Amino acid sequence: MKTLKKSLFVVLTVFLSFAFFSIFAACSNDTKEDDKGTTVTNKEGQGDPGTKTYFGTRAPTESKAVGDIVFSDGSATPYSEGLVLTSAQKSAAVAVIFYAGSVREILGQKILGVGLVNTQGEPNKTLAWAATNTTEFTEIVIHTVILQPTDGTAYYKVGNYYLVGDFDGSDNWTKICELDTSANESAVTNYPAFNWINNYAATNLLTGDNASGWYLPSVIELIMLYNNKTVVNNALEKVGGTKMENTKYWSSNDCGGYWGYDAEYVDFSDGKYNPDSRSSGLSVCAIREF
């Protein structure tokens, strides 16, 4: 009898040990959070499905959506009211997605995110678009947004106007530099808003892919950001970023025509765009394609 009991005890011990090991192995291949707050996942979807470590719950290769918080490693986590982020994740956050469009949408098939910091969170909350003594202040360069009659044939309608033109603001600084060859060297005094953008990555210690590509948005890009202001601000709050306030934000578009010495801004209290003198101090935010 004693021999039988001992045998049963050995069998039971072996069985329980095997069961525990199986459960532990299964859990290890799924998803867990380590002591740095990163997410371990094997959902790469390409090549070797080996385990990868990311800050976000979506791997860099997975599609991003409006409200997603993007991290320095290219991964992302969707915003939700109950979302809790570790200190490591907050430190690794770089942007919040405000536009995720298809080829048929206004800005085309691209993913755009806004940086975690805008000038409303800094001592100098407003900056001039251009100084009064610059080439850009006295000459019209960027005709990317043109007002047209409401005939229904144009591309995008804002209020009672249709807008046509190049809605991508990523190359507008280049256009300024083509006319004013000293723009890069004199940006700190002559183009304060663009200078803030040009130094955004270095100021905020961004590295790798995130160290470049930031730019002053176009009118339409700002309107897209305004349209998703609520979810973007909620996500920015989660990571300790600067919210988009109900104030005026510079676009990278000039006005042209009668408003020759003005540039366009979007008022984030109502989403409307209007011209203002390029020397006026308005808020600035940086965006980037992801």
PDB file of C-alpha atoms in Angstrom, residues 3-274:
ATOM      1  CA  THR A   3       4.493   1.663  -2.428  1.00  0.00           C
ATOM      2  CA  LEU A   4       1.242   2.366  -4.306  1.00  0.00           C
ATOM      3  CA  LYS A   5       0.736   5.716  -2.513  1.00  0.00           C
ATOM      4  CA  LYS A   6       4.315   6.739  -3.240  1.00  0.00           C
ATOM      5  CA  SER A   7       3.882   5.897  -6.916  1.00  0.00           C
ATOM      6  CA  LEU A   8       0.677   7.907  -7.141  1.00  0.00           C
ATOM      7  CA  PHE A   9       2.378  10.875  -5.449  1.00  0.00           C
ATOM      8  CA  VAL A  10       5.243  10.788  -7.960  1.00  0.00           C
ATOM      9  CA  VAL A  11       2.843  10.583 -10.927  1.00  0.00           C
ATOM     10  CA  LEU A  12       0.740  13.469  -9.576  1.00  0.00           C
ATOM     11  CA  THR A  13       3.847  15.622  -8.982  1.00  0.00           C
ATOM     12  CA  VAL A  14       5.097  15.021 -12.538  1.00  0.00           C
ATOM     13  CA  PHE A  15       1.666  15.811 -13.992  1.00  0.00           C
ATOM     14  CA  LEU A  16       1.292  19.088 -12.071  1.00  0.00           C
ATOM     15  CA  SER A  17       4.815  20.162 -13.016  1.00  0.00           C
ATOM     16  CA  PHE A  18       4.129  19.505 -16.706  1.00  0.00           C
ATOM     17  CA  ALA A  19       0.811  21.389 -16.556  1.00  0.00           C
ATOM     18  CA  PHE A  20       2.418  24.414 -14.883  1.00  0.00           C
ATOM     19  CA  PHE A  21       5.239  24.473 -17.458  1.00  0.00           C
ATOM     20  CA  SER A  22       2.757  24.269 -20.339  1.00  0.00           C
ATOM     21  CA  ILE A  23       0.690  27.171 -19.021  1.00  0.00           C
ATOM     22  CA  PHE A  24       3.795  29.288 -18.393  1.00  0.00           C
ATOM     23  CA  ALA A  25       5.142  28.604 -21.892  1.00  0.00           C
ATOM     24  CA  ALA A  26       1.805  29.498 -23.501  1.00  0.00           C
ATOM     25  CA  CYS A  27       1.624  32.766 -21.605  1.00  0.00           C
ATOM     26  CA  SER A  28       5.209  33.615 -22.500  1.00  0.00           C
ATOM     27  CA  ASN A  29       4.399  33.392 -26.222  1.00  0.00           C
ATOM     28  CA  ASP A  30       1.404  35.682 -25.976  1.00  0.00           C
ATOM     29  CA  THR A  31       1.635  39.233 -24.613  1.00  0.00           C
ATOM     30  CA  LYS A  32       3.021  40.525 -21.357  1.00  0.00           C
ATOM     31  CA  GLU A  33       4.441  43.694 -19.850  1.00  0.00           C
ATOM     32  CA  ASP A  34       7.979  43.776 -18.511  1.00  0.00           C
ATOM     33  CA  ASP A  35       9.397  45.961 -15.759  1.00  0.00           C
ATOM     34  CA  LYS A  36      10.047  48.777 -18.256  1.00  0.00           C
ATOM     35  CA  GLY A  37       6.405  48.930 -19.249  1.00  0.00           C
ATOM     36  CA  THR A  38       7.039  47.683 -22.789  1.00  0.00           C
ATOM     37  CA  THR A  39       4.838  45.186 -24.572  1.00  0.00           C
ATOM     38  CA  VAL A  40       6.119  41.828 -25.749  1.00  0.00           C
ATOM     39  CA  THR A  41       4.264  40.550 -28.784  1.00  0.00           C
ATOM     40  CA  ASN A  42       4.727  38.100 -31.622  1.00  0.00           C
ATOM     41  CA  LYS A  43       2.271  39.807 -34.012  1.00  0.00           C
ATOM     42  CA  GLU A  44       4.900  41.074 -36.468  1.00  0.00           C
ATOM     43  CA  GLY A  45       3.090  39.495 -39.407  1.00  0.00           C
ATOM     44  CA  GLN A  46       6.250  39.350 -41.544  1.00  0.00           C
ATOM     45  CA  GLY A  47       9.161  36.923 -41.683  1.00  0.00           C
ATOM     46  CA  ASP A  48      10.170  35.101 -38.519  1.00  0.00           C
ATOM     47  CA  PRO A  49       7.289  35.341 -36.012  1.00  0.00           C
ATOM     48  CA  GLY A  50       9.765  35.536 -33.147  1.00  0.00           C
ATOM     49  CA  THR A  51       8.965  37.592 -30.101  1.00  0.00           C
ATOM     50  CA  LYS A  52       9.564  41.362 -30.437  1.00  0.00           C
ATOM     51  CA  THR A  53       9.568  44.025 -27.756  1.00  0.00           C
ATOM     52  CA  TYR A  54       7.681  47.297 -28.306  1.00  0.00           C
ATOM     53  CA  PHE A  55       6.321  50.140 -26.219  1.00  0.00           C
ATOM     54  CA  GLY A  56       2.909  49.940 -27.900  1.00  0.00           C
ATOM     55  CA  THR A  57       0.297  47.240 -28.363  1.00  0.00           C
ATOM     56  CA  ARG A  58       0.482  47.620 -32.149  1.00  0.00           C
ATOM     57  CA  ALA A  59       3.714  46.654 -33.879  1.00  0.00           C
ATOM     58  CA  PRO A  60       5.309  49.195 -36.246  1.00  0.00           C
ATOM     59  CA  THR A  61       4.064  47.212 -39.245  1.00  0.00           C
ATOM     60  CA  GLU A  62       0.426  47.363 -38.115  1.00  0.00           C
ATOM     61  CA  SER A  63      -1.843  50.142 -39.367  1.00  0.00           C
ATOM     62  CA  LYS A  64      -2.430  53.207 -37.201  1.00  0.00           C
ATOM     63  CA  ALA A  65      -5.699  55.037 -36.521  1.00  0.00           C
ATOM     64  CA  VAL A  66      -6.807  58.466 -35.318  1.00  0.00           C
ATOM     65  CA  GLY A  67      -6.128  58.804 -31.599  1.00  0.00           C
ATOM     66  CA  ASP A  68      -3.248  56.321 -31.564  1.00  0.00           C
ATOM     67  CA  ILE A  69      -0.260  57.269 -29.434  1.00  0.00           C
ATOM     68  CA  VAL A  70       2.942  56.673 -31.426  1.00  0.00           C
ATOM     69  CA  PHE A  71       6.152  55.667 -29.650  1.00  0.00           C
ATOM     70  CA  SER A  72       9.808  56.131 -30.536  1.00  0.00           C
ATOM     71  CA  ASP A  73      10.135  52.544 -31.778  1.00  0.00           C
ATOM     72  CA  GLY A  74       7.328  53.017 -34.330  1.00  0.00           C
ATOM     73  CA  SER A  75       4.759  51.041 -32.366  1.00  0.00           C
ATOM     74  CA  ALA A  76       1.451  52.544 -31.258  1.00  0.00           C
ATOM     75  CA  THR A  77      -1.313  52.185 -28.688  1.00  0.00           C
ATOM     76  CA  PRO A  78      -4.936  53.286 -29.279  1.00  0.00           C
ATOM     77  CA  TYR A  79      -6.340  55.892 -26.917  1.00  0.00           C
ATOM     78  CA  SER A  80      -9.093  54.790 -24.566  1.00  0.00           C
ATOM     79  CA  GLU A  81     -10.565  56.468 -21.511  1.00  0.00           C
ATOM     80  CA  GLY A  82      -9.231  53.788 -19.199  1.00  0.00           C
ATOM     81  CA  LEU A  83      -5.768  53.634 -20.779  1.00  0.00           C
ATOM     82  CA  VAL A  84      -2.929  53.525 -18.247  1.00  0.00           C
ATOM     83  CA  LEU A  85       0.622  54.079 -19.485  1.00  0.00           C
ATOM     84  CA  THR A  86       3.854  53.372 -17.663  1.00  0.00           C
ATOM     85  CA  SER A  87       6.427  56.102 -17.125  1.00  0.00           C
ATOM     86  CA  ALA A  88       8.611  54.413 -19.751  1.00  0.00           C
ATOM     87  CA  GLN A  89       5.801  54.557 -22.317  1.00  0.00           C
ATOM     88  CA  LYS A  90       5.125  58.220 -21.563  1.00  0.00           C
ATOM     89  CA  SER A  91       8.795  59.016 -22.062  1.00  0.00           C
ATOM     90  CA  ALA A  92       8.853  57.112 -25.357  1.00  0.00           C
ATOM     91  CA  ALA A  93       5.719  58.768 -26.817  1.00  0.00           C
ATOM     92  CA  VAL A  94       6.395  61.068 -29.793  1.00  0.00           C
ATOM     93  CA  ALA A  95       3.054  61.914 -31.420  1.00  0.00           C
ATOM     94  CA  VAL A  96      -0.706  61.392 -31.620  1.00  0.00           C
ATOM     95  CA  ILE A  97      -2.345  60.433 -34.914  1.00  0.00           C
ATOM     96  CA  PHE A  98      -4.947  62.929 -36.168  1.00  0.00           C
ATOM     97  CA  TYR A  99      -5.392  61.803 -39.776  1.00  0.00           C
ATOM     98  CA  ALA A 100      -5.458  58.298 -41.238  1.00  0.00           C
ATOM     99  CA  GLY A 101      -6.804  58.634 -44.754  1.00  0.00           C
ATOM    100  CA  SER A 102      -7.383  56.578 -47.865  1.00  0.00           C
ATOM    101  CA  VAL A 103      -6.597  57.533 -51.461  1.00  0.00           C
ATOM    102  CA  ARG A 104     -10.097  59.009 -51.833  1.00  0.00           C
ATOM    103  CA  GLU A 105      -9.871  61.334 -48.852  1.00  0.00           C
ATOM    104  CA  ILE A 106      -8.827  64.970 -48.803  1.00  0.00           C
ATOM    105  CA  LEU A 107      -5.147  64.454 -47.928  1.00  0.00           C
ATOM    106  CA  GLY A 108      -4.796  61.095 -49.651  1.00  0.00           C
ATOM    107  CA  GLN A 109      -3.496  57.819 -48.292  1.00  0.00           C
ATOM    108  CA  LYS A 110      -1.207  58.798 -45.462  1.00  0.00           C
ATOM    109  CA  ILE A 111      -0.921  58.821 -41.673  1.00  0.00           C
ATOM    110  CA  LEU A 112      -0.298  62.174 -39.971  1.00  0.00           C
ATOM    111  CA  GLY A 113       0.516  62.783 -36.332  1.00  0.00           C
ATOM    112  CA  VAL A 114       0.935  65.921 -34.243  1.00  0.00           C
ATOM    113  CA  GLY A 115       3.898  66.333 -31.914  1.00  0.00           C
ATOM    114  CA  LEU A 116       3.378  66.215 -28.165  1.00  0.00           C
ATOM    115  CA  VAL A 117       4.545  69.801 -27.699  1.00  0.00           C
ATOM    116  CA  ASN A 118       3.184  73.023 -29.194  1.00  0.00           C
ATOM    117  CA  THR A 119       4.078  76.584 -28.307  1.00  0.00           C
ATOM    118  CA  GLN A 120       1.149  76.894 -25.909  1.00  0.00           C
ATOM    119  CA  GLY A 121       3.197  74.821 -23.489  1.00  0.00           C
ATOM    120  CA  GLU A 122       6.248  77.075 -23.677  1.00  0.00           C
ATOM    121  CA  PRO A 123       7.160  80.487 -22.237  1.00  0.00           C
ATOM    122  CA  ASN A 124       6.912  82.073 -25.705  1.00  0.00           C
ATOM    123  CA  LYS A 125       3.423  80.902 -26.570  1.00  0.00           C
ATOM    124  CA  THR A 126       3.234  82.766 -29.889  1.00  0.00           C
ATOM    125  CA  LEU A 127       5.624  83.349 -32.785  1.00  0.00           C
ATOM    126  CA  ALA A 128       5.640  85.438 -35.947  1.00  0.00           C
ATOM    127  CA  TRP A 129       5.308  83.717 -39.309  1.00  0.00           C
ATOM    128  CA  ALA A 130       7.858  86.096 -40.873  1.00  0.00           C
ATOM    129  CA  ALA A 131       9.597  89.324 -39.869  1.00  0.00           C
ATOM    130  CA  THR A 132       8.681  92.529 -41.670  1.00  0.00           C
ATOM    131  CA  ASN A 133      12.098  92.841 -43.327  1.00  0.00           C
ATOM    132  CA  THR A 134      12.101  89.437 -45.049  1.00  0.00           C
ATOM    133  CA  THR A 135      11.652  88.552 -48.711  1.00  0.00           C
ATOM    134  CA  GLU A 136       8.691  86.386 -47.755  1.00  0.00           C
ATOM    135  CA  PHE A 137       6.940  89.278 -46.018  1.00  0.00           C
ATOM    136  CA  THR A 138       6.923  91.461 -49.143  1.00  0.00           C
ATOM    137  CA  GLU A 139       6.641  88.824 -51.884  1.00  0.00           C
ATOM    138  CA  ILE A 140       4.030  86.128 -52.415  1.00  0.00           C
ATOM    139  CA  VAL A 141       5.603  82.694 -52.641  1.00  0.00           C
ATOM    140  CA  ILE A 142       3.298  79.881 -51.551  1.00  0.00           C
ATOM    141  CA  HIS A 143       0.032  79.652 -53.467  1.00  0.00           C
ATOM    142  CA  THR A 144      -1.029  76.286 -52.134  1.00  0.00           C
ATOM    143  CA  VAL A 145      -4.503  77.325 -50.958  1.00  0.00           C
ATOM    144  CA  ILE A 146      -6.683  79.379 -53.274  1.00  0.00           C
ATOM    145  CA  LEU A 147     -10.259  80.468 -52.628  1.00  0.00           C
ATOM    146  CA  GLN A 148     -12.688  79.674 -55.438  1.00  0.00           C
ATOM    147  CA  PRO A 149     -16.418  80.401 -55.986  1.00  0.00           C
ATOM    148  CA  THR A 150     -18.828  77.855 -54.525  1.00  0.00           C
ATOM    149  CA  ASP A 151     -19.551  76.216 -57.866  1.00  0.00           C
ATOM    150  CA  GLY A 152     -19.288  72.698 -56.525  1.00  0.00           C
ATOM    151  CA  THR A 153     -16.394  71.677 -58.761  1.00  0.00           C
ATOM    152  CA  ALA A 154     -13.517  72.254 -56.369  1.00  0.00           C
ATOM    153  CA  TYR A 155     -11.859  69.784 -54.076  1.00  0.00           C
ATOM    154  CA  TYR A 156     -12.699  70.706 -50.496  1.00  0.00           C
ATOM    155  CA  LYS A 157     -15.367  72.935 -48.989  1.00  0.00           C
ATOM    156  CA  VAL A 158     -14.842  75.059 -45.891  1.00  0.00           C
ATOM    157  CA  GLY A 159     -17.850  77.177 -44.955  1.00  0.00           C
ATOM    158  CA  ASN A 160     -19.012  78.961 -48.097  1.00  0.00           C
ATOM    159  CA  TYR A 161     -15.733  78.470 -49.970  1.00  0.00           C
ATOM    160  CA  TYR A 162     -14.112  75.716 -51.970  1.00  0.00           C
ATOM    161  CA  LEU A 163     -10.370  75.275 -51.657  1.00  0.00           C
ATOM    162  CA  VAL A 164      -8.106  73.939 -54.361  1.00  0.00           C
ATOM    163  CA  GLY A 165      -4.340  73.577 -54.555  1.00  0.00           C
ATOM    164  CA  ASP A 166      -1.550  71.697 -52.807  1.00  0.00           C
ATOM    165  CA  PHE A 167      -2.762  70.732 -49.357  1.00  0.00           C
ATOM    166  CA  ASP A 168       0.559  69.171 -48.319  1.00  0.00           C
ATOM    167  CA  GLY A 169       2.492  71.601 -46.116  1.00  0.00           C
ATOM    168  CA  SER A 170       5.639  69.474 -45.897  1.00  0.00           C
ATOM    169  CA  ASP A 171       7.444  71.311 -48.708  1.00  0.00           C
ATOM    170  CA  ASN A 172       6.373  74.894 -47.999  1.00  0.00           C
ATOM    171  CA  TRP A 173       9.532  75.773 -46.091  1.00  0.00           C
ATOM    172  CA  THR A 174      11.528  74.530 -49.069  1.00  0.00           C
ATOM    173  CA  LYS A 175       9.544  76.881 -51.296  1.00  0.00           C
ATOM    174  CA  ILE A 176      10.417  79.812 -49.045  1.00  0.00           C
ATOM    175  CA  CYS A 177      14.092  78.863 -49.122  1.00  0.00           C
ATOM    176  CA  GLU A 178      14.055  78.721 -52.923  1.00  0.00           C
ATOM    177  CA  LEU A 179      13.124  82.400 -53.031  1.00  0.00           C
ATOM    178  CA  ASP A 180      15.002  83.590 -49.949  1.00  0.00           C
ATOM    179  CA  THR A 181      18.378  81.841 -50.133  1.00  0.00           C
ATOM    180  CA  SER A 182      19.341  83.155 -46.686  1.00  0.00           C
ATOM    181  CA  ALA A 183      16.209  81.788 -45.009  1.00  0.00           C
ATOM    182  CA  ASN A 184      17.914  78.857 -43.266  1.00  0.00           C
ATOM    183  CA  GLU A 185      20.653  81.031 -41.796  1.00  0.00           C
ATOM    184  CA  SER A 186      18.286  83.822 -40.729  1.00  0.00           C
ATOM    185  CA  ALA A 187      15.322  81.694 -39.646  1.00  0.00           C
ATOM    186  CA  VAL A 188      15.723  82.392 -35.927  1.00  0.00           C
ATOM    187  CA  THR A 189      15.019  86.107 -36.459  1.00  0.00           C
ATOM    188  CA  ASN A 190      13.294  86.272 -39.845  1.00  0.00           C
ATOM    189  CA  TYR A 191      11.064  83.147 -39.764  1.00  0.00           C
ATOM    190  CA  PRO A 192      10.392  82.378 -36.064  1.00  0.00           C
ATOM    191  CA  ALA A 193       7.502  79.931 -36.594  1.00  0.00           C
ATOM    192  CA  PHE A 194       9.437  77.878 -39.144  1.00  0.00           C
ATOM    193  CA  ASN A 195      12.581  78.050 -37.021  1.00  0.00           C
ATOM    194  CA  TRP A 196      10.658  76.536 -34.097  1.00  0.00           C
ATOM    195  CA  ILE A 197       9.561  73.705 -36.395  1.00  0.00           C
ATOM    196  CA  ASN A 198      13.059  73.182 -37.804  1.00  0.00           C
ATOM    197  CA  ASN A 199      14.421  72.715 -34.271  1.00  0.00           C
ATOM    198  CA  TYR A 200      11.478  70.726 -32.934  1.00  0.00           C
ATOM    199  CA  ALA A 201      13.166  67.304 -33.003  1.00  0.00           C
ATOM    200  CA  ALA A 202      16.436  68.482 -31.447  1.00  0.00           C
ATOM    201  CA  THR A 203      14.648  70.518 -28.766  1.00  0.00           C
ATOM    202  CA  ASN A 204      12.555  67.525 -27.761  1.00  0.00           C
ATOM    203  CA  LEU A 205      15.462  65.031 -27.976  1.00  0.00           C
ATOM    204  CA  LEU A 206      13.904  62.953 -30.754  1.00  0.00           C
ATOM    205  CA  THR A 207      16.173  60.453 -32.486  1.00  0.00           C
ATOM    206  CA  GLY A 208      16.136  57.944 -35.336  1.00  0.00           C
ATOM    207  CA  ASP A 209      13.313  58.333 -37.853  1.00  0.00           C
ATOM    208  CA  ASN A 210      11.627  60.845 -35.550  1.00  0.00           C
ATOM    209  CA  ALA A 211      14.578  63.243 -35.750  1.00  0.00           C
ATOM    210  CA  SER A 212      13.358  64.571 -39.110  1.00  0.00           C
ATOM    211  CA  GLY A 213      10.200  65.112 -41.145  1.00  0.00           C
ATOM    212  CA  TRP A 214       8.440  67.613 -38.856  1.00  0.00           C
ATOM    213  CA  TYR A 215       6.806  70.600 -40.543  1.00  0.00           C
ATOM    214  CA  LEU A 216       4.350  73.480 -40.173  1.00  0.00           C
ATOM    215  CA  PRO A 217       0.965  72.139 -41.362  1.00  0.00           C
ATOM    216  CA  SER A 218      -1.094  73.515 -44.224  1.00  0.00           C
ATOM    217  CA  VAL A 219      -4.548  75.011 -43.665  1.00  0.00           C
ATOM    218  CA  ILE A 220      -6.266  71.748 -44.580  1.00  0.00           C
ATOM    219  CA  GLU A 221      -3.972  69.697 -42.362  1.00  0.00           C
ATOM    220  CA  LEU A 222      -4.770  72.024 -39.463  1.00  0.00           C
ATOM    221  CA  ILE A 223      -8.492  71.666 -40.173  1.00  0.00           C
ATOM    222  CA  MET A 224      -8.126  67.861 -40.089  1.00  0.00           C
ATOM    223  CA  LEU A 225      -6.355  68.240 -36.741  1.00  0.00           C
ATOM    224  CA  TYR A 226      -9.119  70.514 -35.452  1.00  0.00           C
ATOM    225  CA  ASN A 227     -11.783  68.014 -36.538  1.00  0.00           C
ATOM    226  CA  ASN A 228     -10.190  65.398 -34.255  1.00  0.00           C
ATOM    227  CA  LYS A 229      -9.149  67.808 -31.498  1.00  0.00           C
ATOM    228  CA  THR A 230     -11.100  66.044 -28.741  1.00  0.00           C
ATOM    229  CA  VAL A 231      -9.558  62.579 -29.105  1.00  0.00           C
ATOM    230  CA  VAL A 232      -6.123  64.083 -29.842  1.00  0.00           C
ATOM    231  CA  ASN A 233      -6.237  66.199 -26.683  1.00  0.00           C
ATOM    232  CA  ASN A 234      -7.391  63.228 -24.622  1.00  0.00           C
ATOM    233  CA  ALA A 235      -4.436  61.197 -25.879  1.00  0.00           C
ATOM    234  CA  LEU A 236      -2.026  64.095 -25.352  1.00  0.00           C
ATOM    235  CA  GLU A 237      -3.202  64.344 -21.756  1.00  0.00           C
ATOM    236  CA  LYS A 238      -2.445  60.642 -21.221  1.00  0.00           C
ATOM    237  CA  VAL A 239       1.207  61.148 -22.170  1.00  0.00           C
ATOM    238  CA  GLY A 240       1.661  64.521 -20.501  1.00  0.00           C
ATOM    239  CA  GLY A 241       1.737  66.459 -23.780  1.00  0.00           C
ATOM    240  CA  THR A 242       0.525  69.981 -24.543  1.00  0.00           C
ATOM    241  CA  LYS A 243      -3.119  70.139 -25.574  1.00  0.00           C
ATOM    242  CA  MET A 244      -4.272  71.983 -28.671  1.00  0.00           C
ATOM    243  CA  GLU A 245      -5.795  75.070 -27.079  1.00  0.00           C
ATOM    244  CA  ASN A 246      -8.721  77.178 -28.328  1.00  0.00           C
ATOM    245  CA  THR A 247      -6.415  79.668 -29.984  1.00  0.00           C
ATOM    246  CA  LYS A 248      -5.033  80.562 -33.423  1.00  0.00           C
ATOM    247  CA  TYR A 249      -2.416  78.295 -35.000  1.00  0.00           C
ATOM    248  CA  TRP A 250      -0.269  79.315 -37.958  1.00  0.00           C
ATOM    249  CA  SER A 251      -0.435  77.311 -41.163  1.00  0.00           C
ATOM    250  CA  SER A 252       2.386  77.268 -43.714  1.00  0.00           C
ATOM    251  CA  ASN A 253       0.118  78.784 -46.402  1.00  0.00           C
ATOM    252  CA  ASP A 254       0.194  82.389 -47.499  1.00  0.00           C
ATOM    253  CA  CYS A 255      -2.894  84.209 -48.700  1.00  0.00           C
ATOM    254  CA  GLY A 256      -2.130  85.762 -52.081  1.00  0.00           C
ATOM    255  CA  GLY A 257      -4.243  88.285 -53.915  1.00  0.00           C
ATOM    256  CA  TYR A 258      -5.626  91.135 -51.817  1.00  0.00           C
ATOM    257  CA  TRP A 259      -4.091  89.715 -48.634  1.00  0.00           C
ATOM    258  CA  GLY A 260      -0.566  89.782 -50.081  1.00  0.00           C
ATOM    259  CA  TYR A 261       1.259  90.416 -46.797  1.00  0.00           C
ATOM    260  CA  ASP A 262      -0.695  87.919 -44.721  1.00  0.00           C
ATOM    261  CA  ALA A 263      -0.555  84.193 -43.999  1.00  0.00           C
ATOM    262  CA  GLU A 264      -3.356  81.810 -43.095  1.00  0.00           C
ATOM    263  CA  TYR A 265      -4.170  80.519 -39.623  1.00  0.00           C
ATOM    264  CA  VAL A 266      -6.826  78.188 -38.217  1.00  0.00           C
ATOM    265  CA  ASP A 267      -8.690  79.188 -35.077  1.00  0.00           C
ATOM    266  CA  PHE A 268      -9.022  76.108 -32.843  1.00  0.00           C
ATOM    267  CA  SER A 269     -11.978  77.621 -31.017  1.00  0.00           C
ATOM    268  CA  ASP A 270     -14.204  77.147 -34.085  1.00  0.00           C
ATOM    269  CA  GLY A 271     -12.146  75.545 -36.869  1.00  0.00           C
ATOM    270  CA  LYS A 272     -12.322  78.570 -39.171  1.00  0.00           C
ATOM    271  CA  TYR A 273      -9.353  79.832 -41.138  1.00  0.00           C
ATOM    272  CA  ASN A 274      -8.493  83.472 -41.788  1.00  0.00           C
TER     273      ASN A 274
END
